[in-house]
Coordinates of C-alpha atoms and ligand atoms in Angstrom, one line a residue:
X1134 CA -37.4 17.0 -41.6
X1135 CA -37.3 17.0 -45.5
X1136 CA -33.9 16.3 -46.7
X1137 CA -32.0 13.2 -47.5
X1138 CA -28.4 13.1 -47.8
X1139 CA -25.9 10.3 -47.8
X1140 CA -22.2 10.1 -48.8
X1141 CA -22.8 7.9 -51.8
X1142 CA -22.6 9.6 -55.2
X1143 CA -25.5 9.0 -57.7
X1144 CA -23.3 6.9 -60.1
X1145 CA -22.7 4.5 -57.2
X1146 CA -26.4 4.2 -56.7
X1147 CA -27.1 3.9 -60.3
X1148 CA -24.3 1.6 -60.4
X1149 CA -22.6 3.5 -63.2
X1150 CA -19.6 3.2 -60.9
X1151 CA -19.5 -0.2 -61.5
X1152 CA -18.4 0.5 -65.2
X1153 CA -15.3 2.0 -63.8
X1154 CA -12.7 -0.8 -63.6
X1155 CA -10.5 -1.2 -60.4
X1156 CA -6.7 -1.8 -61.4
X1157 CA -4.6 -3.5 -58.5
X1158 CA -1.0 -4.2 -58.7
X1159 CA -0.3 -7.1 -56.4
X1160 CA 2.5 -8.3 -54.3
X1161 CA 2.3 -6.0 -51.4
X1162 CA 1.4 -7.0 -47.8
X1163 CA -1.6 -4.9 -46.3
X1164 CA -0.5 -3.1 -43.0
X1165 CA -2.1 -0.5 -41.0
X1166 CA -5.5 0.3 -39.4
X1167 CA -9.0 0.8 -40.8
X1168 CA -12.4 0.8 -39.2
X1169 CA -15.7 -0.8 -39.7
X1170 CA -19.1 0.7 -39.0
X1171 CA -22.7 -0.7 -38.7
X1172 CA -23.4 -4.0 -40.4
X1173 CA -24.7 -4.3 -44.0
X1174 CA -27.0 -6.8 -43.0
X1175 CA -28.3 -5.2 -39.8
X1176 CA -28.7 -1.6 -41.1
X1177 CA -31.5 -2.0 -43.5
X1178 CA -33.6 -4.1 -41.3
X1179 CA -33.1 -1.6 -38.3
X1180 CA -34.5 1.1 -41.0
X1181 CA -37.6 -1.1 -41.8
X1182 CA -38.2 -1.5 -38.2
X1183 CA -38.6 2.4 -38.0
X1184 CA -41.8 1.9 -40.4
X1185 CA -43.6 0.1 -37.6
X1186 CA -44.3 3.3 -35.6
X1187 CA -45.2 6.9 -36.6
X1188 CA -42.6 8.3 -34.2
X1189 CA -39.1 9.3 -34.8
X1190 CA -36.1 6.9 -34.8
X1191 CA -32.6 7.6 -34.6
X1192 CA -29.9 5.1 -35.9
X1193 CA -26.2 5.4 -35.2
X1194 CA -23.0 3.8 -36.5
X1195 CA -24.6 3.9 -40.0
X1196 CA -21.9 2.8 -42.8
X1197 CA -21.9 4.7 -46.0
X1198 CA -22.7 1.6 -48.0
X1199 CA -25.5 1.6 -51.1
X1200 CA -27.8 -0.7 -49.4
X1201 CA -28.5 1.9 -46.7
X1202 CA -28.8 4.5 -49.5
X1203 CA -31.4 2.2 -51.6
X1204 CA -33.5 1.5 -48.4
X1205 CA -33.4 5.2 -47.4
X1206 CA -35.0 5.9 -51.0
X1207 CA -37.5 3.1 -50.3
X1208 CA -38.5 4.6 -46.9
X1209 CA -39.1 7.9 -48.6
X1210 CA -41.1 6.3 -51.5
X1211 CA -43.4 4.9 -48.8
X1212 CA -43.9 8.4 -47.4
X1213 CA -41.5 8.3 -44.5
X1214 CA -38.7 11.0 -43.9
X1215 CA -35.1 10.2 -43.7
X1216 CA -32.4 12.6 -42.7
X1217 CA -28.5 12.0 -42.6
X1218 CA -27.6 14.2 -39.6
X1219 CA -24.0 13.7 -39.5
X1220 CA -21.1 11.3 -39.1
X1221 CA -22.8 7.9 -39.3
X1222 CA -26.4 9.0 -38.0
X1223 CA -29.7 8.8 -39.6
X1224 CA -33.1 10.3 -38.2
X1225 CA -36.2 8.4 -39.8
X1226 CA -40.0 9.3 -39.2
X1227 CA -42.7 7.2 -41.0
X1228 CA -45.7 9.6 -39.6
X1229 CA -47.6 8.4 -42.8
X1230 CA -47.3 5.3 -44.9
X1231 CA -48.5 4.3 -48.5
X1232 CA -47.6 1.2 -50.1
X1233 CA -45.2 1.5 -53.1
X1234 CA -46.9 1.6 -56.5
X1235 CA -45.9 -1.5 -58.7
X1236 CA -43.4 0.5 -60.6
X1237 CA -41.7 1.8 -57.4
X1238 CA -41.7 -1.6 -55.9
X1239 CA -40.2 -3.1 -59.1
X1240 CA -37.5 -0.3 -59.2
X1241 CA -36.4 -1.2 -55.7
X1242 CA -36.6 -5.0 -56.0
X1243 CA -34.0 -5.1 -58.9
X1244 CA -31.6 -3.8 -56.3
X1245 CA -32.2 -5.3 -53.1
X1246 CA -34.0 -8.2 -51.4
X1247 CA -35.2 -5.9 -48.5
X1248 CA -38.6 -5.0 -50.1
X1249 CA -39.8 -8.5 -48.8
X1250 CA -39.2 -7.4 -45.3
X1251 CA -41.6 -4.5 -45.8
X1252 CA -44.6 -7.0 -45.4
X1253 CA -44.8 -6.8 -41.6
X1254 CA -44.9 -2.9 -41.2
X1255 CA -47.1 -2.4 -44.3
X1256 CA -49.5 -5.2 -43.5
X1257 CA -49.8 -4.0 -40.0
X1258 CA -50.1 -0.2 -40.8
X1259 CA -51.8 -0.2 -44.1
X1260 CA -53.2 -3.6 -44.7
X1261 CA -51.8 -4.2 -48.1
X1262 CA -48.6 -4.4 -50.4
X1263 CA -47.3 -5.8 -53.5
X1264 CA -43.9 -7.5 -53.9
X1265 CA -42.6 -7.9 -57.4
X1266 CA -40.6 -11.0 -58.1
X1267 CA -37.2 -10.5 -56.3
X1268 CA -35.3 -12.8 -58.5
X1269 CA -32.1 -14.5 -57.2
X1270 CA -28.5 -13.7 -57.3
X1271 CA -25.3 -15.4 -58.1
X1272 CA -25.2 -17.4 -55.2
X1273 CA -28.6 -19.6 -55.6
X1274 CA -32.3 -19.2 -56.7
X1275 CA -33.0 -17.6 -53.3
X1276 CA -36.7 -18.3 -53.0
X1277 CA -39.2 -16.5 -50.6
X1278 CA -41.5 -19.4 -50.1
X1279 CA -40.7 -19.3 -46.2
X1280 CA -41.6 -15.7 -46.1
X1281 CA -44.9 -16.1 -47.7
X1282 CA -45.7 -19.3 -45.6
X1283 CA -45.1 -17.6 -42.3
X1284 CA -47.3 -14.6 -43.4
X1285 CA -50.0 -16.7 -44.4
X1286 CA -49.7 -18.4 -41.0
X1287 CA -50.0 -15.0 -39.5
X1288 CA -53.3 -14.3 -41.3
X1289 CA -52.4 -12.5 -44.4
X1290 CA -54.0 -13.3 -47.5
X1291 CA -51.3 -14.1 -50.1
X1292 CA -52.2 -13.8 -54.0
X1293 CA -49.3 -14.8 -56.4
X1294 CA -49.4 -12.8 -59.5
X1295 CA -47.5 -13.1 -62.9
X1296 CA -44.9 -10.5 -61.9
X1297 CA -45.1 -10.9 -58.0
X1298 CA -47.3 -11.3 -55.0
X1299 CA -50.1 -9.2 -53.5
X1300 CA -50.6 -9.4 -49.8
X1301 CA -53.5 -8.0 -47.7
X1302 CA -54.5 -8.5 -44.0
X1303 CA -57.1 -6.8 -41.6
X1304 CA -55.2 -7.6 -38.5
X1305 CA -52.3 -10.2 -38.2
X1306 CA -52.8 -12.8 -35.7
X1307 CA -50.3 -14.6 -33.4
X1308 CA -49.6 -18.1 -34.5
X1309 CA -47.1 -21.0 -33.6
X1310 CA -44.8 -21.3 -36.5
X1311 CA -41.9 -23.8 -37.3
X1312 CA -39.3 -22.9 -40.2
X1313 CA -38.3 -25.6 -42.3
X1314 CA -34.7 -24.2 -42.1
X1315 CA -33.1 -21.4 -39.8
X1316 CA -33.5 -18.6 -42.5
X1317 CA -32.3 -15.3 -41.4
X1318 CA -34.9 -13.4 -43.8
X1319 CA -38.0 -15.5 -42.8
X1320 CA -37.1 -15.1 -38.9
X1321 CA -36.9 -11.3 -39.6
X1322 CA -40.2 -11.4 -41.4
X1323 CA -41.9 -13.0 -38.5
X1324 CA -40.3 -10.5 -36.0
X1325 CA -41.5 -7.5 -38.1
X1326 CA -44.8 -8.8 -38.7
X1327 CA -45.6 -10.4 -35.3
X1328 CA -44.7 -7.4 -32.9
X1329 CA -48.2 -5.5 -33.8
X1330 CA -50.1 -8.8 -34.5
X1331 CA -52.7 -9.9 -31.9
X1332 CA -51.5 -12.2 -29.1
X1333 CA -48.5 -14.5 -29.1
X1334 CA -46.3 -15.7 -32.0
X1335 CA -43.9 -18.7 -31.2
X1336 CA -41.5 -19.4 -33.7
X1337 CA -39.4 -22.3 -33.8
X1338 CA -36.1 -23.5 -35.7
X1339 CA -35.4 -19.7 -35.8
X1340 CA -32.3 -18.1 -36.9
X1341 CA -30.4 -16.6 -34.0
X1342 CA -27.5 -14.8 -35.9
X1343 CA -26.1 -11.6 -34.0
X1344 CA -27.9 -9.7 -36.7
X1345 CA -31.3 -11.1 -35.6
X1346 CA -30.3 -10.3 -32.0
X1347 CA -29.5 -6.8 -33.0
X1348 CA -33.0 -6.3 -34.5
X1349 CA -34.7 -7.9 -31.6
X1350 CA -32.9 -5.2 -29.6
X1351 CA -34.3 -2.5 -31.7
X1352 CA -37.8 -4.0 -31.5
X1353 CA -37.5 -4.3 -27.7
X1354 CA -36.7 -0.6 -27.6
X1355 CA -39.8 0.2 -29.5
X1356 CA -41.9 -1.6 -26.8
X1357 CA -42.1 -5.3 -27.9
X1358 CA -41.6 -8.2 -25.6
X1359 CA -39.6 -10.9 -27.4
X1360 CA -37.8 -13.8 -25.6
X1361 CA -35.2 -15.9 -27.4
X1362 CA -35.4 -19.4 -25.7
X1363 CA -33.0 -22.5 -25.9
X1364 CA -33.5 -24.7 -29.1
X1365 CA -34.0 -21.8 -31.5
X1366 CA -37.4 -20.9 -30.3
X1367 CA -38.4 -17.1 -30.4
X1368 CA -41.6 -15.9 -28.5
X1369 CA -43.1 -12.5 -29.5
X1370 CA -45.7 -10.9 -27.7
X1371 CA -47.8 -8.6 -29.9
X1372 CA -48.6 -5.2 -28.8
X1373 CA -51.0 -2.6 -30.0
X1374 CA -48.4 0.3 -30.9
X1375 CA -44.6 0.6 -31.0
X1376 CA -42.7 3.7 -30.4
X1377 CA -39.5 5.3 -31.7
X1378 CA -36.0 4.2 -30.9
X1379 CA -32.4 5.3 -30.6
X1380 CA -30.0 2.6 -31.7
X1381 CA -26.4 2.0 -32.4
X1382 CA -26.0 -0.8 -35.1
X1383 CA -23.7 -3.8 -34.4
X1384 CA -20.2 -3.5 -36.4
X1385 CA -20.0 -5.6 -39.5
X1386 CA -18.4 -8.7 -38.7
X1387 CA -18.5 -9.9 -42.5
X1388 CA -16.5 -6.7 -43.5
X1389 CA -14.1 -7.4 -40.5
X1390 CA -13.4 -11.0 -41.4
X1391 CA -12.8 -10.0 -45.2
X1392 CA -10.0 -7.5 -43.8
X1393 CA -8.8 -10.3 -41.6
X1394 CA -8.5 -12.7 -44.7
X1395 CA -6.8 -9.9 -46.6
X1396 CA -4.2 -9.7 -43.8
X1397 CA -3.8 -13.6 -43.8
X1398 CA -3.5 -13.9 -47.6
X1399 CA -1.0 -11.0 -48.2
X1400 CA 0.9 -11.8 -44.9
X1401 CA 0.1 -8.4 -43.5
X1402 CA -1.0 -6.9 -40.3
X1403 CA -4.3 -5.2 -40.0
X1404 CA -6.1 -3.4 -36.9
X1405 CA -9.9 -3.3 -37.5
X1406 CA -11.1 -0.8 -35.2
X1407 CA -14.6 -1.1 -34.2
X1408 CA -14.7 -5.0 -34.5
X1409 CA -16.4 -7.0 -31.8
X1410 CA -15.0 -10.4 -30.8
X1411 CA -18.4 -11.7 -29.5
X1412 CA -19.9 -11.5 -33.0
X1413 CA -17.3 -13.8 -34.7
X1414 CA -15.8 -16.3 -32.3
X1415 CA -16.1 -19.2 -34.9
X1416 CA -14.4 -17.3 -37.3
X1417 CA -11.6 -16.3 -35.0
X1418 CA -11.1 -19.9 -34.1
X1419 CA -10.8 -20.9 -37.9
X1420 CA -8.5 -18.0 -38.4
X1421 CA -6.1 -19.4 -35.7
X1422 CA -6.4 -23.1 -36.9
X1423 CA -5.3 -21.9 -40.6
X1424 CA -2.2 -20.2 -39.3
X1425 CA -3.3 -16.6 -38.5
X1426 CA -3.3 -15.0 -35.1
X1427 CA -5.2 -12.0 -33.4
X1428 CA -5.1 -9.6 -30.5
X1429 CA -8.4 -8.4 -29.1
X1430 CA -8.8 -5.0 -27.4
X1431 CA -11.8 -2.7 -26.6
X1432 CA -11.2 -0.7 -29.7
X1433 CA -11.2 -3.6 -32.1
X1434 CA -9.3 -6.6 -33.5
X1435 CA -5.7 -6.8 -34.9
X1436 CA -5.2 -9.6 -37.5
X1437 CA -2.1 -11.0 -38.9
X1438 CA -0.2 -14.3 -40.4
X1439 CA 1.6 -16.1 -37.6
X1440 CA 3.4 -18.4 -39.8
X1441 CA 2.9 -20.5 -42.8
X1442 CA -0.6 -21.2 -43.8
X1443 CA -2.2 -24.7 -42.9
X1444 CA -4.8 -26.5 -44.9
X1445 CA -8.0 -26.9 -43.0
X1446 CA -11.5 -28.5 -43.5
X1447 CA -14.3 -26.1 -43.0
X1448 CA -18.1 -26.4 -43.2
X1449 CA -20.2 -23.3 -43.5
X1450 CA -23.6 -23.3 -41.4
X1451 CA -26.1 -21.2 -39.5
X1452 CA -25.1 -19.2 -36.4
X1453 CA -23.1 -20.2 -34.4
X1454 CA -21.6 -22.1 -37.3
X1455 CA -19.0 -20.7 -39.8
X1456 CA -20.9 -18.0 -41.8
X1457 CA -21.5 -18.7 -45.4
X1458 CA -20.5 -15.0 -46.1
X1459 CA -17.0 -15.6 -44.7
X1460 CA -16.2 -18.5 -47.0
X1461 CA -15.2 -16.6 -50.2
X1462 CA -12.4 -14.4 -48.7
X1463 CA -11.2 -17.3 -46.6
X1464 CA -11.0 -19.6 -49.6
X1465 CA -8.6 -17.0 -51.2
X1466 CA -6.3 -17.4 -48.0
X1467 CA -6.6 -21.3 -48.5
X1468 CA -5.2 -21.0 -51.9
X1469 CA -2.0 -19.9 -50.1
X1470 CA -2.0 -22.7 -47.5
X1471 CA 0.3 -25.6 -47.4
X1472 CA -1.9 -29.0 -48.5
X1473 CA -5.5 -29.8 -49.2
X1474 CA -8.3 -27.9 -47.7
X1475 CA -12.0 -28.8 -48.0
X1476 CA -14.9 -26.3 -47.8
X1477 CA -18.5 -27.5 -47.5
X1478 CA -21.1 -24.9 -48.3
X1479 CA -24.3 -26.0 -46.5
X1480 CA -26.4 -22.6 -46.6
X1481 CA -26.6 -21.8 -50.4
X1482 CA -26.6 -24.5 -53.0
X1483 CA -24.5 -22.5 -55.6
X1484 CA -21.9 -20.2 -54.0
X1485 CA -18.7 -21.6 -55.6
X1486 CA -19.2 -20.1 -59.2
X1487 CA -16.6 -17.4 -58.3
X1488 CA -13.7 -19.9 -57.9
X1489 CA -13.5 -20.4 -61.6
X1490 CA -12.0 -16.9 -61.9
X1491 CA -9.5 -18.0 -59.1
X1492 CA -8.5 -20.9 -61.1
X1493 CA -7.8 -18.6 -64.2
X1494 CA -5.4 -16.7 -61.8
X1495 CA -3.7 -20.0 -61.1
X1496 CA -5.5 -21.3 -58.1
X1497 CA -6.4 -25.0 -57.8
X1498 CA -10.0 -25.3 -56.7
X1499 CA -12.1 -28.5 -57.6
X1500 CA -15.9 -28.5 -57.1
X1501 CA -17.9 -31.5 -56.0
X1502 CA -21.6 -32.3 -55.5
X1503 CA -20.9 -34.4 -52.5
X1504 CA -20.9 -33.2 -48.8
X1505 CA -17.3 -33.4 -48.4
X1506 CA -15.3 -32.8 -45.0
X1507 CA -18.4 -32.8 -42.9
X1508 CA -21.9 -34.1 -42.2
X1509 CA -24.4 -34.6 -45.0
X1510 CA -26.5 -31.5 -45.6
X1511 CA -29.8 -30.8 -47.6
X1512 CA -27.8 -30.2 -50.9
X1513 CA -26.3 -33.5 -50.8
X1514 CA -27.2 -36.2 -53.5
X1515 CA -28.7 -33.3 -55.5
X1516 CA -27.1 -31.6 -58.3
X1517 CA -25.2 -28.8 -56.6
X1518 CA -21.5 -28.1 -56.6
X1519 CA -21.4 -27.2 -53.0
X1520 CA -18.1 -28.5 -51.9
X1521 CA -14.7 -27.3 -52.8
X1522 CA -11.2 -28.7 -52.5
X1523 CA -8.2 -26.3 -52.5
X1524 CA -4.8 -27.5 -53.2
X1525 CA -2.1 -25.0 -52.2
X1526 CA 0.1 -23.0 -52.2
X1527 CA -0.3 -21.9 -55.6
X1528 CA 1.1 -18.6 -57.1
X1529 CA -1.6 -16.3 -58.3
X1530 CA -1.3 -14.0 -61.5
X1531 CA -3.0 -10.8 -62.3
X1532 CA -5.9 -11.0 -64.9
X1533 CA -9.2 -9.4 -65.9
X1534 CA -12.0 -10.3 -63.3
X1535 CA -15.9 -9.2 -63.3
X1536 CA -17.4 -9.2 -59.9
X1537 CA -20.7 -11.5 -59.8
X1538 CA -21.6 -10.7 -56.2
X1539 CA -20.6 -8.8 -53.2
X1540 CA -18.7 -11.4 -51.1
X1541 CA -16.9 -12.9 -54.3
X1542 CA -16.1 -9.3 -55.4
X1543 CA -14.2 -8.7 -52.3
X1544 CA -12.4 -12.0 -52.4
X1545 CA -11.3 -11.1 -55.9
X1546 CA -9.6 -7.9 -54.6
X1547 CA -7.7 -9.9 -52.0
X1548 CA -6.7 -12.4 -54.8
X1549 CA -5.4 -9.5 -56.9
X1550 CA -3.4 -8.2 -54.0
X1551 CA -1.7 -11.8 -53.6
X1552 CA -1.2 -12.2 -57.3
X1553 CA 1.9 -11.0 -59.4
X1554 CA 1.3 -8.3 -61.8
X1555 CA -1.8 -6.2 -62.3
X1556 CA -5.4 -7.3 -62.1
X1557 CA -8.4 -5.3 -63.7
X1558 CA -11.7 -5.8 -61.8
X1559 CA -15.0 -4.7 -63.3
X1560 CA -18.3 -4.3 -61.8
X1561 CA -17.0 -3.1 -58.4
X1562 CA -20.2 -1.1 -57.8
X1563 CA -21.5 -4.4 -56.2
X1564 CA -18.8 -4.4 -53.6
X1565 CA -19.9 -0.9 -52.5
X1566 CA -23.2 -2.5 -51.5
X1567 CA -21.4 -3.8 -48.4
X1568 CA -17.8 -2.3 -48.0
X1569 CA -17.7 1.3 -47.2
X1570 CA -14.8 3.4 -48.9
X1571 CA -13.0 0.1 -49.6
X1572 CA -10.6 1.8 -51.9
X1573 CA -9.7 4.5 -49.5
X1574 CA -9.3 1.5 -46.9
X1575 CA -7.0 -0.5 -49.3
X1576 CA -4.9 2.6 -50.0
X1577 CA -4.5 3.3 -46.5
X1578 CA -3.1 0.0 -45.9
X1579 CA -0.5 0.3 -48.6
X1580 CA -2.3 -1.1 -51.6
X1581 CA -1.3 -0.2 -55.0
X1582 CA -4.5 0.8 -56.7
X1583 CA -5.2 2.5 -60.1
X1584 CA -5.1 6.4 -59.7
X1585 CA -8.3 6.6 -61.6
X1586 CA -10.3 5.0 -58.7
X1587 CA -8.8 7.8 -56.5
X1588 CA -11.0 10.5 -58.1
X1589 CA -14.0 8.3 -57.5
X1590 CA -13.2 8.1 -53.6
X1591 CA -12.8 11.9 -53.7
X1592 CA -16.6 12.0 -55.2
X1593 CA -17.5 9.7 -52.5
X1594 CA -17.0 12.4 -49.9
X1595 CA -19.1 14.9 -51.8
X1596 CA -22.5 15.2 -50.0
X1597 CA -25.6 14.9 -52.2
X1598 CA -28.9 16.4 -51.2
X1599 CA -32.3 15.9 -52.8
X1600 CA -35.1 18.1 -51.3
Ligands
LIG129 C1 -29.2 -13.1 -45.2 O1 -29.8 -13.4 -46.4 C2 -28.1 -12.4 -45.5 N1 -28.2 -11.0 -46.2 C3 -27.1 -13.0 -46.5 O2 -25.8 -12.4 -46.6 C4 -26.5 -14.2 -45.7 O3 -25.6 -15.1 -46.4 C5 -27.8 -15.1 -45.3 O4 -28.7 -14.3 -44.4 C6 -27.3 -16.3 -44.4 O5 -26.7 -15.8 -43.1 C7 -29.0 -10.0 -45.5 O6 -29.2 -10.0 -44.4 C8 -29.7 -9.1 -46.6 P1 -31.7 -17.0 -45.4 P2 -31.2 -14.3 -46.4 O7 -33.0 -16.6 -45.5 O8 -32.0 -13.7 -45.3 C9 -33.2 -20.5 -48.4 C10 -24.4 -11.0 -48.0 O9 -23.5 -11.4 -48.8 N2 -34.5 -19.8 -48.3 O10 -31.1 -17.2 -44.1 O11 -31.7 -14.2 -47.7 C11 -32.1 -19.7 -49.1 O12 -32.3 -19.9 -50.5 C12 -25.7 -11.9 -48.0 O13 -24.1 -10.3 -47.3 C13 -35.5 -20.6 -48.9 O14 -35.2 -21.6 -49.5 O15 -30.8 -15.7 -46.1 C14 -30.6 -20.1 -48.7 O16 -30.4 -21.3 -49.1 C15 -25.6 -13.0 -49.2 N3 -36.7 -20.0 -48.8 C16 -31.2 -20.3 -47.1 O17 -32.6 -20.5 -47.0 C17 -36.9 -18.7 -48.1 O18 -38.2 -18.2 -48.1 C18 -30.6 -19.2 -46.1 O19 -31.2 -18.0 -46.6 C19 -35.9 -18.1 -47.5 C20 -34.5 -18.6 -47.7

């Protein structure tokens, strides 16, 4: 097993693709059917879990998004083998593992936050690793203090250096750990580290997102005993060895919600095949409250606008609350709703920067430091613009926009579809990190995109092989 092949051309990986602008002519409703595959926020974690064993692992329902490609390269750099064996399936085997060199670690960290999750497998299997400074992105500082604290509690030695953190451990030890906040990443960190640690780990105030449960399902298949109890307590019984797995990843509920918001904002009708109702009950409630409607079937979910959009008050939160990653596309739809809507962002302190570009297009979004429309959160009384007041409906007009991050990027595409005239969107490579073949899907739904991008998607279908 020595080849790696994914349907993502090198220019997408090297982000050169982001230099090619996407031109969108607005004013058309999106109608038709598209499909979603495995979740961008699950697949990389499932791939990291394969490093916990020297046996073969098979992952299915794998989407062609660049985050999967980047993690595939990371696994190979660690000495693992990765093979794309056909539509949506990859085989991985980490018979041997060696920590990344500082240079390699730095190369990967500039592109993704996943390197921080390598700690568990590497500390358990080789006893050391180096994590370079991951930096933040346009949604907040995104520190890793919770990660380092839980690893220290599990017995790792943590040495902060000028350019990152060096971690070593002889054998990790189970512990009772309480997270200061139900962080998804820190919960995944404990899961991936404690499964091979001595004795039992009890994690309280844990994240319980569906993506976490999907990772627990993989670890259980590999031989771990993990129970999710009431009140966000997860108990992990350490085992001496983990074995291979076969797993079909859960569908991407963030991509599904984004297409649903596109149907809402453009007054369209979109059937999203592969979508699961159970993962997005809170979203579906909010979708109906704002004036949308949906039909659930075993094949997927159909979304449409059921009448004039109504203003709402929303608060993002950890699961089962309204997800922070649903907020950007939903805000675009709220610019077309009758009245004053409020969105209180409680997960990231700085996730409304993207609204200034929406205001340039004609939206009316005002930001506040107060905790509006809900309970006070940990960002209240601090200098964070984490509440938005949206007055609608406002006509939008085409403009030039630069994508700052993944979710804001897709919400700009929706705004451009609603707008009068043509919008030119740059840095679209960031959108490909989490939205598979989104231009092809837009075109299939009747969107009017610039032909230039067409040739890019033809490239997308070309396979790349590196021995
Ligand atoms: C995951 O990020 C997702 N990313 C995010 O999706 C998602 O928004 C987030 O969970 C919340 O659901 C991936 O799965 C790759 P957190 P993660 O740890 O794990 C603070 C997208 O667009 N915090 O739950 O990084 C942190 O700053 C992305 O798909 C600390 O302070 O999120 C944030 O305010 C964006 N110290 C909050 O906790 C820490 O050590 C939640 O972060 C860790 C986190």
